[in-house]
Tab-separated table of C-alpha atoms and ligand atoms in Angstrom:
chain	number	residue	atom	x	y	z
A	23	UNK	CA	-188.951	-1.689	272.738
A	24	UNK	CA	-191.375	-0.732	269.916
A	25	UNK	CA	-194.723	-2.531	269.971
A	26	UNK	CA	-196.993	-2.600	266.988
A	27	UNK	CA	-200.441	-3.765	268.103
A	28	UNK	CA	-203.614	-4.400	266.139
A	29	UNK	CA	-206.969	-4.391	267.878
A	30	UNK	CA	-210.678	-4.564	267.306
A	31	UNK	CA	-212.730	-5.921	264.392
A	32	UNK	CA	-212.601	-4.975	260.759
A	33	UNK	CA	-215.570	-3.939	258.731
A	34	UNK	CA	-216.088	-5.293	255.187
A	35	UNK	CA	-218.572	-3.131	253.254
A	36	UNK	CA	-221.612	-4.635	251.506
A	37	UNK	CA	-223.052	-1.361	250.258
A	38	UNK	CA	-222.881	2.279	251.474
A	39	UNK	CA	-224.915	1.517	254.618
A	40	UNK	CA	-224.044	-2.120	255.509
A	41	UNK	CA	-221.011	-4.174	256.384
A	42	UNK	CA	-219.850	-7.564	257.661
A	43	UNK	CA	-218.046	-7.508	260.989
A	44	UNK	CA	-217.711	-9.442	264.296
A	45	UNK	CA	-218.159	-8.953	268.024
A	46	UNK	CA	-214.526	-8.012	268.857
A	47	UNK	CA	-214.557	-5.054	271.331
A	48	UNK	CA	-210.854	-4.252	271.036
A	49	UNK	CA	-210.501	-4.338	274.882
A	50	UNK	CA	-207.736	-6.961	274.932
A	51	UNK	CA	-205.575	-5.192	272.305
A	52	UNK	CA	-206.139	-1.802	273.986
A	53	UNK	CA	-205.257	-3.231	277.373
A	54	UNK	CA	-201.973	-4.654	275.909
A	55	UNK	CA	-201.222	-1.235	274.417
A	56	UNK	CA	-201.757	0.385	277.853
A	57	UNK	CA	-199.705	-2.221	279.667
A	58	UNK	CA	-196.843	-1.810	277.138
A	59	UNK	CA	-196.898	2.010	277.593
A	60	UNK	CA	-196.965	1.535	281.417
A	61	UNK	CA	-193.866	-0.693	281.052
A	62	UNK	CA	-192.080	2.109	279.163
A	63	UNK	CA	-192.390	0.848	275.555
A	64	UNK	CA	-193.333	2.768	272.468
A	65	UNK	CA	-196.690	1.751	271.000
A	66	UNK	CA	-198.323	2.093	267.620
A	67	UNK	CA	-201.914	0.853	267.813
A	68	UNK	CA	-203.657	-0.060	264.591
A	69	UNK	CA	-207.278	-0.083	265.498
A	70	UNK	CA	-210.478	-1.198	263.829
A	71	UNK	CA	-213.668	0.616	264.858
A	72	UNK	CA	-214.132	0.284	268.647
A	73	UNK	CA	-215.711	2.088	271.571
A	74	UNK	CA	-212.621	2.050	273.834
A	75	UNK	CA	-210.770	5.116	275.090
A	76	UNK	CA	-207.544	5.708	273.231
A	77	UNK	CA	-204.542	4.687	275.404
A	78	UNK	CA	-202.657	7.758	276.453
A	79	UNK	CA	-199.190	7.789	274.849
A	80	UNK	CA	-200.008	5.441	271.974
A	81	UNK	CA	-199.874	6.546	268.293
A	82	UNK	CA	-203.245	5.326	267.015
A	83	UNK	CA	-203.726	4.410	263.320
A	84	UNK	CA	-207.538	4.038	262.692
A	85	UNK	CA	-208.525	1.562	259.999
A	86	UNK	CA	-211.783	0.034	258.917
A	87	UNK	CA	-211.374	-2.816	256.365
A	88	UNK	CA	-208.996	-5.846	256.462
A	89	UNK	CA	-207.208	-4.364	253.439
A	90	UNK	CA	-206.558	-1.092	255.325
A	91	UNK	CA	-205.296	-3.068	258.357
A	92	UNK	CA	-202.998	-5.096	256.119
A	93	UNK	CA	-201.525	-1.915	254.535
A	94	UNK	CA	-201.035	-0.312	257.980
A	95	UNK	CA	-199.244	-3.447	259.339
A	96	UNK	CA	-196.965	-3.578	256.262
A	97	UNK	CA	-196.200	0.094	256.632
A	98	UNK	CA	-195.231	-0.052	260.322
A	99	UNK	CA	-193.556	-3.499	260.727
A	100	UNK	CA	-190.266	-2.229	259.400
A	101	UNK	CA	-189.910	-0.236	262.551
A	102	UNK	CA	-191.118	-2.562	265.331
A	103	UNK	CA	-189.662	-5.096	267.746
A	104	UNK	CA	-192.860	-6.908	268.649
A	105	UNK	CA	-196.027	-7.292	266.504
A	106	UNK	CA	-199.088	-8.264	268.439
A	107	UNK	CA	-201.999	-9.257	266.101
A	108	UNK	CA	-204.856	-9.166	268.563
A	109	UNK	CA	-207.324	-7.825	265.965
A	110	UNK	CA	-210.254	-9.969	264.851
A	111	UNK	CA	-209.689	-9.513	261.141
A	112	UNK	CA	-212.663	-10.538	259.026
A	113	UNK	CA	-212.000	-13.797	257.131
A	114	UNK	CA	-214.380	-13.052	254.284
A	115	UNK	CA	-215.581	-9.940	252.458
A	116	UNK	CA	-218.337	-9.417	249.828
A	117	UNK	CA	-217.104	-10.302	246.350
A	118	UNK	CA	-218.696	-7.077	245.136
A	119	UNK	CA	-219.427	-3.853	246.960
A	120	UNK	CA	-222.665	-2.215	245.703
A	121	UNK	CA	-222.217	1.461	245.034
A	122	UNK	CA	-225.869	2.066	245.858
A	123	UNK	CA	-227.994	0.798	248.740
A	124	UNK	CA	-229.242	-2.739	248.034
A	125	UNK	CA	-233.086	-2.477	247.999
A	126	UNK	CA	-235.320	-4.881	249.880
A	127	UNK	CA	-237.227	-7.408	247.751
A	128	UNK	CA	-239.578	-10.282	248.402
A	129	UNK	CA	-237.059	-12.916	247.218
A	130	UNK	CA	-234.155	-14.450	249.227
A	131	UNK	CA	-230.895	-12.686	248.852
A	132	UNK	CA	-227.453	-14.336	248.740
A	133	UNK	CA	-224.161	-12.537	249.294
A	134	UNK	CA	-221.081	-13.938	247.485
A	135	UNK	CA	-218.017	-13.739	249.734
A	136	UNK	CA	-214.366	-14.092	249.029
A	137	UNK	CA	-211.515	-14.596	251.521
A	138	UNK	CA	-209.665	-11.600	252.785
A	139	UNK	CA	-205.872	-11.562	252.807
A	140	UNK	CA	-204.409	-13.274	255.889
A	141	UNK	CA	-202.179	-10.598	257.377
A	142	UNK	CA	-200.031	-12.923	259.637
A	143	UNK	CA	-199.540	-15.443	256.803
A	144	UNK	CA	-198.406	-12.662	254.453
A	145	UNK	CA	-195.477	-11.577	256.665
A	146	UNK	CA	-191.978	-12.466	255.535
A	147	UNK	CA	-190.566	-15.659	257.045
A	148	UNK	CA	-187.289	-13.945	257.861
A	149	UNK	CA	-187.909	-10.888	259.962
A	150	UNK	CA	-186.395	-8.909	262.806
A	151	UNK	CA	-189.482	-8.664	265.008
A	152	UNK	CA	-191.315	-11.072	267.284
A	153	UNK	CA	-194.746	-12.106	265.959
A	154	UNK	CA	-197.590	-12.757	268.414
A	155	UNK	CA	-200.820	-14.099	266.964
A	156	UNK	CA	-204.097	-14.529	268.803
A	157	UNK	CA	-206.419	-17.480	268.369
A	158	UNK	CA	-210.157	-17.069	269.035
A	159	UNK	CA	-211.603	-20.541	269.366
A	160	UNK	CA	-214.788	-22.204	270.546
A	161	UNK	CA	-213.620	-25.869	270.623
A	162	UNK	CA	-210.321	-27.776	270.865
A	163	UNK	CA	-208.893	-24.417	271.865
A	164	UNK	CA	-205.271	-25.419	272.385
A	165	UNK	CA	-204.960	-27.815	269.522
A	166	UNK	CA	-206.510	-25.319	267.089
A	167	UNK	CA	-204.324	-22.504	268.442
A	168	UNK	CA	-201.172	-24.582	268.009
A	169	UNK	CA	-202.128	-25.300	264.405
A	170	UNK	CA	-202.390	-21.529	263.847
A	171	UNK	CA	-199.013	-20.945	265.497
A	172	UNK	CA	-197.393	-23.171	262.907
A	173	UNK	CA	-199.570	-22.397	259.871
A	174	UNK	CA	-199.065	-18.618	260.349
A	175	UNK	CA	-195.417	-18.837	261.278
A	176	UNK	CA	-195.888	-17.081	264.721
A	177	UNK	CA	-193.390	-17.040	267.606
A	178	UNK	CA	-196.215	-16.993	270.110
A	179	UNK	CA	-199.956	-17.544	269.988
A	180	UNK	CA	-202.345	-16.380	272.665
A	181	UNK	CA	-205.323	-18.780	272.738
A	182	UNK	CA	-208.649	-17.709	274.124
A	183	UNK	CA	-212.213	-18.942	274.249
A	184	UNK	CA	-214.110	-16.630	271.850
A	185	UNK	CA	-217.393	-17.410	273.677
A	186	UNK	CA	-216.251	-15.865	276.937
A	187	UNK	CA	-213.464	-13.468	275.836
A	188	UNK	CA	-215.338	-11.366	273.279
A	189	UNK	CA	-216.800	-8.104	274.694
A	190	UNK	CA	-215.937	-9.104	278.270
A	191	UNK	CA	-213.689	-7.060	280.605
A	192	UNK	CA	-212.062	-10.324	281.727
A	193	UNK	CA	-210.146	-13.035	279.952
A	194	UNK	CA	-208.316	-16.321	280.549
A	195	UNK	CA	-205.678	-17.311	278.062
A	196	UNK	CA	-203.122	-19.973	277.204
A	197	UNK	CA	-199.908	-18.726	275.735
A	198	UNK	CA	-198.310	-21.124	273.306
A	199	UNK	CA	-194.676	-20.888	272.305
A	200	UNK	CA	-192.986	-22.175	269.195
A	201	UNK	CA	-190.793	-24.581	271.220
A	202	UNK	CA	-193.973	-26.429	272.396
A	203	UNK	CA	-194.004	-24.798	275.822
A	204	UNK	CA	-197.129	-23.150	277.150
A	205	UNK	CA	-198.241	-20.949	279.992
A	206	UNK	CA	-201.705	-20.412	281.312
A	207	UNK	CA	-202.934	-17.053	282.667
A	208	UNK	CA	-206.049	-17.552	284.754
A	209	UNK	CA	-209.197	-15.478	284.567
A	210	UNK	CA	-208.650	-11.842	285.480
A	211	UNK	CA	-209.351	-8.378	284.195
A	212	UNK	CA	-207.982	-7.926	280.707
A	213	UNK	CA	-205.795	-5.087	282.131
A	214	UNK	CA	-204.115	-7.615	284.469
A	215	UNK	CA	-203.820	-10.350	281.785
A	216	UNK	CA	-202.278	-7.686	279.514
A	217	UNK	CA	-199.551	-6.887	281.999
A	218	UNK	CA	-198.613	-10.604	282.214
A	219	UNK	CA	-198.622	-10.879	278.422
A	220	UNK	CA	-196.362	-7.839	277.978
A	221	UNK	CA	-193.827	-9.309	280.404
A	222	UNK	CA	-193.857	-12.587	278.507
A	223	UNK	CA	-193.441	-10.859	275.089
A	224	UNK	CA	-190.517	-8.752	276.420
A	225	UNK	CA	-188.759	-11.809	277.818
A	226	UNK	CA	-189.102	-13.889	274.616
A	227	UNK	CA	-187.892	-10.913	272.558
A	228	UNK	CA	-184.911	-10.452	274.885
A	229	UNK	CA	-184.041	-14.157	274.634
A	230	UNK	CA	-184.155	-14.010	270.801
A	231	UNK	CA	-181.838	-11.034	270.860
A	232	UNK	CA	-179.367	-12.756	273.200
A	233	UNK	CA	-179.374	-15.849	271.042
A	234	UNK	CA	-179.123	-13.508	268.031
A	235	UNK	CA	-182.109	-15.252	266.356
A	236	UNK	CA	-183.608	-11.903	265.336
B	309	CTP	N1	-205.557	-12.880	261.146
B	309	CTP	C1	-204.858	-12.193	260.105
B	309	CTP	N2	-205.500	-12.012	258.939
B	309	CTP	C2	-206.737	-12.461	258.705
B	309	CTP	C3	-207.494	-13.165	259.743
B	309	CTP	C4	-206.785	-13.399	260.947
B	309	CTP	O1	-203.696	-11.821	260.363
B	309	CTP	N3	-207.331	-12.245	257.542
B	309	CTP	C5	-204.863	-13.100	262.448
B	309	CTP	C6	-205.606	-12.593	263.681
B	309	CTP	O2	-205.291	-11.260	263.952
B	309	CTP	C7	-205.076	-13.512	264.733
B	309	CTP	C8	-204.833	-14.815	264.027
B	309	CTP	O3	-204.743	-14.483	262.662
B	309	CTP	O4	-203.864	-13.059	265.319
B	309	CTP	C9	-205.873	-15.861	264.198
B	309	CTP	O5	-207.178	-15.347	263.974
B	309	CTP	P1	-208.454	-16.192	264.241
B	309	CTP	O6	-209.633	-15.343	263.919
B	309	CTP	O7	-208.375	-16.854	265.568
B	309	CTP	O8	-208.299	-17.354	263.152
B	309	CTP	P2	-208.448	-17.445	261.597
B	309	CTP	O9	-207.119	-17.456	261.013
B	309	CTP	O10	-209.374	-16.406	261.173
B	309	CTP	O11	-209.075	-18.888	261.440
B	309	CTP	P3	-210.544	-19.470	261.908
B	309	CTP	O12	-211.516	-18.285	261.802
B	309	CTP	O13	-210.792	-20.536	260.927
B	309	CTP	O14	-210.386	-19.959	263.337
């Protein structure tokens, strides 16, 4: 199967030397890419700026901003069977990007922010590929993740606790399915969790093909 995986954070520039970003390390997405390759799949990895070794065998598309990630996803979804959106895409970006470095002054400084485009929500409702979203939550993890599953028209959402998942080598997740089923994967190295996830994604995709849903 052909996996399209996004990983890592995006960076939204403020001026030539500053940006808005988040603590995503990219480790979960990279581990999924590695596990998919290990299982014999083709992988395109759209990656924000991270410090993780490039998975051998993956075609890596480096991006920086949410807009670049959006364009890369649109360009590659035509040719994929499973889209895994594990990237922590920034939700806001500066309304204006200063062409010159913003100088320090005595007074307070406010930044006007505007929402970025939501990549998952922009995907067509009718499509031939399975869509896996991730939900990074700090409270009411499952309920919030289930809302995202429906709001963003995902087939699967992988819910994790942002407080313990981000930057860590380990993770513990709950996989939520569109038919209201769920499956917990207990705390383990992200590499191990990734292997479980790849098996789940393959199975769901196979079932959809057999039922001719996709
Ligand atoms: N996502 C996306 N485009 C964005 C923001 C998020 O496609 N502009 C995707 C992420 O890749 C992830 C899912 O949406 O698969 C959920 O991301 P998350 O950060 O958990 O939630 P948000 O939608 O950003 O909502 P909130 O920050 O309010 O929890």
